Coordinates of N, CA and C in Angstrom, one line a residue:
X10 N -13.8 41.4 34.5 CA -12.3 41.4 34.6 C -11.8 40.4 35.6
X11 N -10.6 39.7 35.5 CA -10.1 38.6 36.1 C -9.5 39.4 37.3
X12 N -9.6 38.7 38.6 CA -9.3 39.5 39.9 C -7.9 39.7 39.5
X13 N -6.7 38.6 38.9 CA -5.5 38.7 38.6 C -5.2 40.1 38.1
X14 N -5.9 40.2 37.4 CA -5.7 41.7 36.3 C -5.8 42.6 36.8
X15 N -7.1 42.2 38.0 CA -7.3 44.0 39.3 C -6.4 44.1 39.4
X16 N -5.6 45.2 40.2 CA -4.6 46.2 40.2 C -4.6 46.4 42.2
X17 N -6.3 46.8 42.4 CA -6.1 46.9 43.6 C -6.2 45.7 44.5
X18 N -7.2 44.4 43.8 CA -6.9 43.0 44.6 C -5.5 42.9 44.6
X19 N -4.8 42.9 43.4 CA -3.4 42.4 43.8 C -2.6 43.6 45.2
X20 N -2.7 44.9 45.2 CA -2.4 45.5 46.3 C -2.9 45.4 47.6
X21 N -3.9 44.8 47.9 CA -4.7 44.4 48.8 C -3.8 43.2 49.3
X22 N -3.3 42.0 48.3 CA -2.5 40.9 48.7 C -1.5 40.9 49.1
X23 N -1.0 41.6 48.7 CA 0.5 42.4 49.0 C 0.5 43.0 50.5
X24 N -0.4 43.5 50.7 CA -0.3 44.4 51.6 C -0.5 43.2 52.5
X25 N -2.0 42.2 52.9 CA -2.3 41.6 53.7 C -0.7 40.4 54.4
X26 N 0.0 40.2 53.0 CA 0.8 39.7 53.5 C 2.0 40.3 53.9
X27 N 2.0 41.4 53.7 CA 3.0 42.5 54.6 C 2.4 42.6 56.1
X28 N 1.3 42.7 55.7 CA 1.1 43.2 57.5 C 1.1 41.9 58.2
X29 N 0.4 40.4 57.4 CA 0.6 39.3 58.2 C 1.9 39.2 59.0
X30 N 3.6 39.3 57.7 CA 4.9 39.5 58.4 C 5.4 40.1 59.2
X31 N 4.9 41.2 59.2 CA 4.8 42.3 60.3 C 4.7 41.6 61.9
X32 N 3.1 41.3 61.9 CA 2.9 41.0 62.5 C 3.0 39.8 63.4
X33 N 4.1 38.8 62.6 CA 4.5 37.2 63.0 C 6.0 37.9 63.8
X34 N 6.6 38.9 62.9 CA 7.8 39.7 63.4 C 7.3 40.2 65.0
X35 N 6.5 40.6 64.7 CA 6.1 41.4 66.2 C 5.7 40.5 67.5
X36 N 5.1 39.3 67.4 CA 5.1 38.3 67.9 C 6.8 37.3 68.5
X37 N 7.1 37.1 67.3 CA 8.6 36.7 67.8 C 9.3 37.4 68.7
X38 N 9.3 38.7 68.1 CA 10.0 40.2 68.9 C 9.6 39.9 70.8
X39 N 8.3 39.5 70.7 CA 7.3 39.8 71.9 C 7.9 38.5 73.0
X40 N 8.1 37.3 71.8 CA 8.3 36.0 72.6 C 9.8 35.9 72.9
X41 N 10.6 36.4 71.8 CA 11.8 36.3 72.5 C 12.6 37.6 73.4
X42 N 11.6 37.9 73.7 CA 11.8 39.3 75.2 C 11.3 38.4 76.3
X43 N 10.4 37.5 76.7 CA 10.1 36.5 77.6 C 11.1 35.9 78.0
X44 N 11.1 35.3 78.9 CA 12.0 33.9 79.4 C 11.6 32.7 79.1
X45 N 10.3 32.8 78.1 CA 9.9 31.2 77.9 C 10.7 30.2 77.2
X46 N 11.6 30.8 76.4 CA 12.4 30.0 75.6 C 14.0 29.9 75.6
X47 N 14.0 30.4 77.2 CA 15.5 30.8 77.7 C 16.0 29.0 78.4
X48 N 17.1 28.9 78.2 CA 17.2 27.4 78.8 C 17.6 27.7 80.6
X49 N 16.5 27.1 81.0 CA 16.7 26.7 82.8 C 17.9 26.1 83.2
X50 N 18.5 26.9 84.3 CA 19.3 26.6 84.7 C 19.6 25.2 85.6
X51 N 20.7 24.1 85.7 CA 20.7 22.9 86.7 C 21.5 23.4 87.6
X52 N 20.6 23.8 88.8 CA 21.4 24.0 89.8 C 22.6 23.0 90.4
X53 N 23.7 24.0 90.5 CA 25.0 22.8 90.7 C 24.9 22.5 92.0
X54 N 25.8 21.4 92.2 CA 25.6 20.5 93.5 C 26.9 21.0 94.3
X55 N 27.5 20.9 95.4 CA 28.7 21.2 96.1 C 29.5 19.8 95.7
X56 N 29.2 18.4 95.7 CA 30.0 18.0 95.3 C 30.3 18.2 93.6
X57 N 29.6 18.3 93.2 CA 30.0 18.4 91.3 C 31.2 19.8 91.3
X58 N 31.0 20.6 92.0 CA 31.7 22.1 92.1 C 33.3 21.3 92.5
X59 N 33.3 20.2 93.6 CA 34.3 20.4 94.1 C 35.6 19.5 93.5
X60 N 34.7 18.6 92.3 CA 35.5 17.6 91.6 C 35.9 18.2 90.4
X61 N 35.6 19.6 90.6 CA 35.9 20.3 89.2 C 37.6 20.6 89.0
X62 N 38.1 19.8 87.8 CA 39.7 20.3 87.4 C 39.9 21.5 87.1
X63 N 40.9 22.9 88.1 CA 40.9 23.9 87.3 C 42.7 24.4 87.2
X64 N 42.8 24.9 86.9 CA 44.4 25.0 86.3 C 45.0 26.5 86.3
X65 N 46.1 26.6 87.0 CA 46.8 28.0 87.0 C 47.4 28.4 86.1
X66 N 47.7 29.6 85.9 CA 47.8 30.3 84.7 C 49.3 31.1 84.8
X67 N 50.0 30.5 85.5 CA 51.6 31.0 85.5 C 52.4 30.4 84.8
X68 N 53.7 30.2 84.9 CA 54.5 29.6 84.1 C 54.8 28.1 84.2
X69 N 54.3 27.6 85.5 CA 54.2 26.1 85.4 C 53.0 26.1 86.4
X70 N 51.9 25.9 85.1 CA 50.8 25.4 85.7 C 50.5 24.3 86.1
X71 N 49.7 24.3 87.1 CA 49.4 23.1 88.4 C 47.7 23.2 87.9
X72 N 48.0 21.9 88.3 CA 46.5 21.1 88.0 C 45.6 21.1 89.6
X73 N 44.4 21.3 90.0 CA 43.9 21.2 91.2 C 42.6 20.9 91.3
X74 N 42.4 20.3 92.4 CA 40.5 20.6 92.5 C 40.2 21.9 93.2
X75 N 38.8 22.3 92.7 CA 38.4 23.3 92.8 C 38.2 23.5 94.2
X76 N 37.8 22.9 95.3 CA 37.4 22.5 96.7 C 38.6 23.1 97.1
X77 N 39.7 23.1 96.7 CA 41.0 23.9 97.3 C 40.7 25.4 97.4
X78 N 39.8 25.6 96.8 CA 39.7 27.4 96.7 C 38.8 28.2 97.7
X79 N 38.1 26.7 98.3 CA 37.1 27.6 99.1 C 36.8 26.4 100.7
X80 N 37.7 25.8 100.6 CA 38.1 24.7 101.8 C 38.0 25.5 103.3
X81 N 38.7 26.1 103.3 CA 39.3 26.6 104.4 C 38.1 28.3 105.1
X82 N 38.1 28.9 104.2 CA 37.8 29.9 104.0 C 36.6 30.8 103.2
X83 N 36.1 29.9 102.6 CA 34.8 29.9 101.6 C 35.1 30.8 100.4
X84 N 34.7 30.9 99.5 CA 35.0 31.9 98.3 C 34.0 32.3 98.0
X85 N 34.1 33.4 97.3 CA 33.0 34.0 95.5 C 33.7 33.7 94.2
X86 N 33.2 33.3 93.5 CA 33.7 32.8 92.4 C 32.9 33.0 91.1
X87 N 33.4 33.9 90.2 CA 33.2 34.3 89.3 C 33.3 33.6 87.8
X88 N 32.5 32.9 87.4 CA 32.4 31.9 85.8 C 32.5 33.1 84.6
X89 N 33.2 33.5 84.2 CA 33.5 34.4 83.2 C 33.0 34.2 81.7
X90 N 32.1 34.5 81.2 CA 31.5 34.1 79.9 C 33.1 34.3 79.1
X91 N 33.0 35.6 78.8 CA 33.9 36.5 77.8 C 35.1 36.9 78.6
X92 N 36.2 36.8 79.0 CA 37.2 38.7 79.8 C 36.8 39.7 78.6
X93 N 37.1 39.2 77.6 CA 37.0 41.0 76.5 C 35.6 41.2 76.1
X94 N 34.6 40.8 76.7 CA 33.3 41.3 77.1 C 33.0 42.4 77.8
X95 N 33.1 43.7 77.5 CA 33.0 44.8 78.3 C 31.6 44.8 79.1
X96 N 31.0 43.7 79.1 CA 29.8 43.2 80.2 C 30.0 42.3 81.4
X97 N 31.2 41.5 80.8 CA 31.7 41.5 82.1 C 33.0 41.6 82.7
X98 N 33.5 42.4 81.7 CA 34.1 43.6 82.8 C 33.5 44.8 83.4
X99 N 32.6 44.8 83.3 CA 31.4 45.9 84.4 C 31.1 44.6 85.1
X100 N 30.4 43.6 85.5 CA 30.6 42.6 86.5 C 31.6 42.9 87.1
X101 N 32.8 42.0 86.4 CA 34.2 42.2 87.3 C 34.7 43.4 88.5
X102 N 34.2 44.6 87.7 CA 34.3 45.8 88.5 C 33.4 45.6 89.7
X103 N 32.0 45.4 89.1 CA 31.2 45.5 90.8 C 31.6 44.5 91.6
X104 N 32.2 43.2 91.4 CA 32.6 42.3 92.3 C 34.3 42.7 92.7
X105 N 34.8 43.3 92.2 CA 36.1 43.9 92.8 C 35.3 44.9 93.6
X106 N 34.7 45.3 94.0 CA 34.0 46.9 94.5 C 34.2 45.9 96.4
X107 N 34.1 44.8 95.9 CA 33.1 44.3 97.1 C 34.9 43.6 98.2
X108 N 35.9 43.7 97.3 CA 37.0 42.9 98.1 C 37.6 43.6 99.0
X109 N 37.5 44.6 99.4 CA 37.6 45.2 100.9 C 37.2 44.5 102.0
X110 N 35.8 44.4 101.7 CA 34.9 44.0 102.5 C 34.9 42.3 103.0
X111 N 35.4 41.8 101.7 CA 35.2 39.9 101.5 C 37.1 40.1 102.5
X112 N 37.4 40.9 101.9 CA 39.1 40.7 102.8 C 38.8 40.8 104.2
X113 N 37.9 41.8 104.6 CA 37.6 42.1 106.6 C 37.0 40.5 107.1
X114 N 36.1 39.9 105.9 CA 35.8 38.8 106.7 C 36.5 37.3 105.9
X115 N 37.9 37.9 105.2 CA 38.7 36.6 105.5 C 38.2 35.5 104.3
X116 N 37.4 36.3 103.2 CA 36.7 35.2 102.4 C 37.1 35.9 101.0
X117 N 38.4 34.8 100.1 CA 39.1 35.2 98.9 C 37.7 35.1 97.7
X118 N 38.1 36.2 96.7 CA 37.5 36.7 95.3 C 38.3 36.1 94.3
X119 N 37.7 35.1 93.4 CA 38.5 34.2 92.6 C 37.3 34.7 91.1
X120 N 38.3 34.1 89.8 CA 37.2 33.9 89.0 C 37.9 32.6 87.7
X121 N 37.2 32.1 87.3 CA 37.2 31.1 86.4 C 37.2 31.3 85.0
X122 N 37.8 31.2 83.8 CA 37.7 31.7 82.7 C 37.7 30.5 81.7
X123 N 37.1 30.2 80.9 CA 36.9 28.7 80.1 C 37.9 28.6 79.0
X124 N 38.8 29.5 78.8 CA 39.9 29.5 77.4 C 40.6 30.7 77.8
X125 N 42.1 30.8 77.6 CA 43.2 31.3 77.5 C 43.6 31.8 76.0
X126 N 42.7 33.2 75.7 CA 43.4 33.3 74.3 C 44.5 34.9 74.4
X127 N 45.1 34.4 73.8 CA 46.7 35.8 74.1 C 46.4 36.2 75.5
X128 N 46.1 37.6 75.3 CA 46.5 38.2 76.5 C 45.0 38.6 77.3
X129 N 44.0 38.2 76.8 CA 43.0 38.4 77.2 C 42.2 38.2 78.6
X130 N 43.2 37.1 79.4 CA 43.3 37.1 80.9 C 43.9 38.6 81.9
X131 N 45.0 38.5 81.1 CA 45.8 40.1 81.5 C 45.2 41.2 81.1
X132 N 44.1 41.0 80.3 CA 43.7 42.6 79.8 C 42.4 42.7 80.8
X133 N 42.1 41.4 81.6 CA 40.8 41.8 82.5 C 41.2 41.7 84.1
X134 N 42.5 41.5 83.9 CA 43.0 41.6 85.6 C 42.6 43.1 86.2
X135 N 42.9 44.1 85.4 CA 42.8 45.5 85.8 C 41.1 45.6 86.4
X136 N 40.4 44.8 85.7 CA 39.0 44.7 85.9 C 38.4 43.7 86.9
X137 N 39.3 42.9 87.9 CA 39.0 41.7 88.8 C 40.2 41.8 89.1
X138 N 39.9 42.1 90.4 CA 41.2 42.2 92.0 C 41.1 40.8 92.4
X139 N 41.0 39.7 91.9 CA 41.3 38.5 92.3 C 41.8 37.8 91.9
X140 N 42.2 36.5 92.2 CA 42.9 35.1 91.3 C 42.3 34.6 90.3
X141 N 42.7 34.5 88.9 CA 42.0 33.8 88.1 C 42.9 32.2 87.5
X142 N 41.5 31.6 87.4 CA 42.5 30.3 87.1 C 41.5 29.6 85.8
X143 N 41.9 28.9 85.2 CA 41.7 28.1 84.1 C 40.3 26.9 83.9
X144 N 39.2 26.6 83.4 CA 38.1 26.1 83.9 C 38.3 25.1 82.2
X145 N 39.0 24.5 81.7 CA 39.0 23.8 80.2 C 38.0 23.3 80.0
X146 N 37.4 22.7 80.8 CA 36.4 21.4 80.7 C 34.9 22.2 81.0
X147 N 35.2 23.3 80.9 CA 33.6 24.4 81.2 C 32.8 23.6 82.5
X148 N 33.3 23.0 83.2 CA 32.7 22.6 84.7 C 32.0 24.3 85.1
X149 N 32.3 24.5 85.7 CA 31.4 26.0 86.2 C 30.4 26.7 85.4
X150 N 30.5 26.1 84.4 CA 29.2 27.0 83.2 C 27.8 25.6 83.2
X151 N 28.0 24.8 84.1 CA 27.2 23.4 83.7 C 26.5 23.8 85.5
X152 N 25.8 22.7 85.5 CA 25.9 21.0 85.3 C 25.7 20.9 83.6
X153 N 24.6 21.7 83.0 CA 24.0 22.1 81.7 C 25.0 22.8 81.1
X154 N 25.5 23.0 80.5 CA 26.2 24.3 79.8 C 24.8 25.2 79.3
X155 N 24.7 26.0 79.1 CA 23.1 26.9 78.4 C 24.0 28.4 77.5
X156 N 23.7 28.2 76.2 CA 23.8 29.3 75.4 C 23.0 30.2 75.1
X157 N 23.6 31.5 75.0 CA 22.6 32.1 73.9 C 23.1 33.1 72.7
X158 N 22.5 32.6 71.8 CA 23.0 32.9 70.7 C 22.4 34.0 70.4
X159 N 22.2 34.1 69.0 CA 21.8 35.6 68.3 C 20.5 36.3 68.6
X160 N 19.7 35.4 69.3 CA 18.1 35.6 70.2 C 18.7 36.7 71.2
X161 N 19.9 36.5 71.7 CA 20.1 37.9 72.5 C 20.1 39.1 72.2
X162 N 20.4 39.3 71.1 CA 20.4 40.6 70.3 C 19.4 41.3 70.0
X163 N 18.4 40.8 70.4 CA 16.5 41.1 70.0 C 15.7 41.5 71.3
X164 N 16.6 41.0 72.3 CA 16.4 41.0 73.7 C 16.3 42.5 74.2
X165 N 15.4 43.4 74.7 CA 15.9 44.7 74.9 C 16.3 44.7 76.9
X166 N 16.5 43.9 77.2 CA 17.1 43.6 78.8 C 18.9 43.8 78.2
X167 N 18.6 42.8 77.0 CA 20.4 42.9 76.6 C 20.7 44.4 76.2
X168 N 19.7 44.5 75.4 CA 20.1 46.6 75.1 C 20.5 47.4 76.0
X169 N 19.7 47.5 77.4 CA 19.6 48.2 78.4 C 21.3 47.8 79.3
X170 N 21.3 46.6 78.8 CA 22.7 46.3 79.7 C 23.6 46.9 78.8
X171 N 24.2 46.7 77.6 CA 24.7 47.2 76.7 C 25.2 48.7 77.3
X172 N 23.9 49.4 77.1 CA 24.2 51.1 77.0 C 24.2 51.4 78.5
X173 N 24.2 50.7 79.5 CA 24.5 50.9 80.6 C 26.0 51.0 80.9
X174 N 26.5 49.5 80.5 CA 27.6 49.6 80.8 C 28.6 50.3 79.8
X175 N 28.0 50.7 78.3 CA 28.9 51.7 78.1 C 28.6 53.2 78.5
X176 N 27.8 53.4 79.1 CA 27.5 54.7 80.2 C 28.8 54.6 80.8
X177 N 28.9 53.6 81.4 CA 29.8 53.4 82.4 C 31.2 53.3 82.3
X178 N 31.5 53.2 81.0 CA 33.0 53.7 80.1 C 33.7 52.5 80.3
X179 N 32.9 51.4 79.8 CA 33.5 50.2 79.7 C 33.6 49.8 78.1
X180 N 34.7 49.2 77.9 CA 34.8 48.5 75.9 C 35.8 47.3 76.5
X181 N 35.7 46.9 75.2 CA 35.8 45.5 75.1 C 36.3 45.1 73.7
X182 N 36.5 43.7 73.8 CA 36.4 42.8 72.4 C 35.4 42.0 72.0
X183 N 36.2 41.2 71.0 CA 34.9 40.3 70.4 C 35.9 38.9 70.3
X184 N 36.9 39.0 70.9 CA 38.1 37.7 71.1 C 37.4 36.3 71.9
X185 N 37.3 35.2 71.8 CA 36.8 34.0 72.2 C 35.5 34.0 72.0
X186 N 35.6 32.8 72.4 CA 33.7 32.3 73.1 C 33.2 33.2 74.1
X187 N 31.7 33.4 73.4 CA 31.3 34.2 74.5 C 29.5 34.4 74.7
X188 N 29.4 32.7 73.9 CA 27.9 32.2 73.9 C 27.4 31.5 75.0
X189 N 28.6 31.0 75.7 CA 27.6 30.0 76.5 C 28.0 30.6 77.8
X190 N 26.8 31.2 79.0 CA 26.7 32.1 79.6 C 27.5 31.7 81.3
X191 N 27.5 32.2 81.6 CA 28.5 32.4 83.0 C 27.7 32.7 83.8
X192 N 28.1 33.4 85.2 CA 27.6 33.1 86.7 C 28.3 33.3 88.0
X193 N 27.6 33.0 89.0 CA 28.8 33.6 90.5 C 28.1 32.9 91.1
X194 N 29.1 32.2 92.0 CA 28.6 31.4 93.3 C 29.9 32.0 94.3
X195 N 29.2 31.9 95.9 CA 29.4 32.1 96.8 C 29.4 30.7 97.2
X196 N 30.5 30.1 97.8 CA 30.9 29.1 98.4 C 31.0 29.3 100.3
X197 N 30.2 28.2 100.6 CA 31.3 28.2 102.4 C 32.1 27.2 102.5
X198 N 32.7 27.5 103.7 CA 33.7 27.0 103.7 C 33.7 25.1 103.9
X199 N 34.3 24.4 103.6 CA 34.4 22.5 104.1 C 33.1 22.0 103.1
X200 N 32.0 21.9 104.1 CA 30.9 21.5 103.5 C 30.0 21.6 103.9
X201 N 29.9 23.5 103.9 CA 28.6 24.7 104.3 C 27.5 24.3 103.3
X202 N 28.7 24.1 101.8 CA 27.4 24.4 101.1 C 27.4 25.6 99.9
X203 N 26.6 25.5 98.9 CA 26.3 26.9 98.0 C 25.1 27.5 98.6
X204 N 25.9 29.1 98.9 CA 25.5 29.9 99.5 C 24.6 30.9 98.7
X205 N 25.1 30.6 97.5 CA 24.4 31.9 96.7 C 24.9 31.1 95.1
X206 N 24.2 31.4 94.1 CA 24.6 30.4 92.6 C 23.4 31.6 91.8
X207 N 24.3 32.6 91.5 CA 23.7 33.2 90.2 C 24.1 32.6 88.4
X208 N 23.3 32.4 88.1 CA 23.4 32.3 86.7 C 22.5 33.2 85.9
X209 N 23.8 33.7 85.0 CA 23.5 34.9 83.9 C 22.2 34.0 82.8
X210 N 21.3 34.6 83.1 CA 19.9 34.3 81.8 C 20.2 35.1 80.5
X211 N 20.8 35.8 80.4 CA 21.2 37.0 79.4 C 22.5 37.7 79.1
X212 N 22.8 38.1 78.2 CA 24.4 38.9 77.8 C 24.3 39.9 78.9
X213 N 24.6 40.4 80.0 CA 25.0 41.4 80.8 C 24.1 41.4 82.3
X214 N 23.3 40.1 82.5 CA 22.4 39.8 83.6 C 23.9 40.2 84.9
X215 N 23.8 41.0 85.6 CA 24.8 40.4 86.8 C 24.2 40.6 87.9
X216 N 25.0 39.5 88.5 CA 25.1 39.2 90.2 C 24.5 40.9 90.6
X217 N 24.1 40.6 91.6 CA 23.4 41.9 92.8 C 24.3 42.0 94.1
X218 N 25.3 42.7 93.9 CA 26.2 42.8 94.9 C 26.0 42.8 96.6
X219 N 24.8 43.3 96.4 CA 24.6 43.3 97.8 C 24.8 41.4 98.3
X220 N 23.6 40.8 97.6 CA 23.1 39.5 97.6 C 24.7 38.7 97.8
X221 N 25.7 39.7 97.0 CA 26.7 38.3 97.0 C 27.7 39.0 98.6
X222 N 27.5 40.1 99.1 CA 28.2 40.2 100.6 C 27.5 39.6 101.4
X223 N 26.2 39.7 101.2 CA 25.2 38.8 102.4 C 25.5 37.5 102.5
X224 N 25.7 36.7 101.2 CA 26.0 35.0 101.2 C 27.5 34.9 102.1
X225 N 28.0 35.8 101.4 CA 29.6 36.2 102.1 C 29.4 36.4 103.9
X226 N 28.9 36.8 104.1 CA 28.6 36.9 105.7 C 28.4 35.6 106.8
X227 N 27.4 34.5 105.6 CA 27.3 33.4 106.2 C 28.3 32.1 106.3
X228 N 29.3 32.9 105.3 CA 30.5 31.9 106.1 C 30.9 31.7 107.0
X229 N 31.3 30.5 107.2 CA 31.7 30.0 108.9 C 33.2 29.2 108.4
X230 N 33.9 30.1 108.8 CA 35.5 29.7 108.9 C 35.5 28.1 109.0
X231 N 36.6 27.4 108.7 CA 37.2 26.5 109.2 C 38.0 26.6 110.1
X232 N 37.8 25.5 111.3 CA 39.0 25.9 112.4 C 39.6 24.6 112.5
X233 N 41.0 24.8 112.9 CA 41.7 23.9 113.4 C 41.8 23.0 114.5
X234 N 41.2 22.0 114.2 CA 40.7 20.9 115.7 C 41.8 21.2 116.4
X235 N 41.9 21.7 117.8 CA 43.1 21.2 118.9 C 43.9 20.0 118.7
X236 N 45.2 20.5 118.9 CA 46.1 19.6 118.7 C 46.2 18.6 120.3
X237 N 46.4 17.5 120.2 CA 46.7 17.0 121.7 C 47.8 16.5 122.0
X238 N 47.7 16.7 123.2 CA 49.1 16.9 123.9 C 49.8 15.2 124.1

């Protein structure tokens, strides 16, 4: 009898290449849970930060450098993937948690958002107690911009963020861009320096709050040289 004709060689084939796929599945599953194929981040420079164009969001918007935001007084500064990302609006919240404290030492809570769609600035104010302004040119998501796409969804770090933050009675949209990933820097003041530069590796990676009061601590005011008489 021609092996073709067997019944159980052909189930045998069948099967071997079911388990082969299985098993190439299980492998991918395995490698894209790693960071090996995550894109590294370019850590930004203080000058690249400070030549950044960003833009206010009132009724006559003003155009500025970014260096205005953290000159005097140093900042935190929030790179907003999504606002109707209910991932980071649980960010937003833990960095609003922290503006009591950034107000005692005199150091403003800002955040940057890469697009203006309807009202979707306004619907994440309730979720960030601070100034938000306009980032068009995705300066704060670079020096690299780094995406990630549908490989997130496989990720079970992304799961765990997911069901955490809807633990946490957070929702959201699916309005804008919301692939190419965001971050928080802690600025000092003149030219201290970056104090702190988290970048999100993942859909719902955030900042460690403590990490971002401690950076906050090491600001050193700007003072006013004496005037002479």
């Amino acid at each position: 009898m021609s092996f073709l004709q067997d019944p159980g060689f052909f189930a045998m084939g069948v099967w071997s290449i079911g388990a082969g796929a299985l098993g190439a599945a299980a492998v991918a599953l395995l490698l894209a849970n790693t960071d090996l194929f995550l894109a590294k981040p370019q850590e930004a420079s203080l000058e690249y930060l400070e030549s950044i164009d960003l833009k206010t969001l009132g009724k006559e918007p003003r155009t500025f450098k970014a260096k205005e935001l953290w000159e005097k007084n140093g900042a935190v500064i929030m790179a907003v993937r999504r606002p109707g990302c209910f991932l980071c609006r649980e960010e937003a919240t833990d960095l609003s948690s922290l503006k009591p404290k950034l107000d005692e030492l005199g150091v403003p809570l800002y955040a940057v958002v890469k697009e203006h769609v309807r009202t979707e600035v306004k619907d994440f104010q309730p979720y960030f107690k601070g100034e938000i302004f306009l980032d068009e040119k995705k300066k704060f998501y670079g020096p690299e911009k780094r995406k990630m796409m549908f490989m997130g969804f496989v990720r079970l770090g992304v799961w765990y963020n997911f069901f955490r933050a809807r633990n946490g009675g957070f929702s959201g949209n699916l309005d804008g861009e919301g692939f190419i990933l965001g971050g928080v820097f802690v600025v000092g003041s003149g030219k201290q320096g970056i104090l702190l530069e988290h970048r999100e590796k993942e859909f719902g990676d955030k900042v460690n709050p403590v990490s971002v009061l401690e950076a906050a601590r090491k600001i050193k005011p700007q003072t006013l040289a004496p005037q002479e008489n």
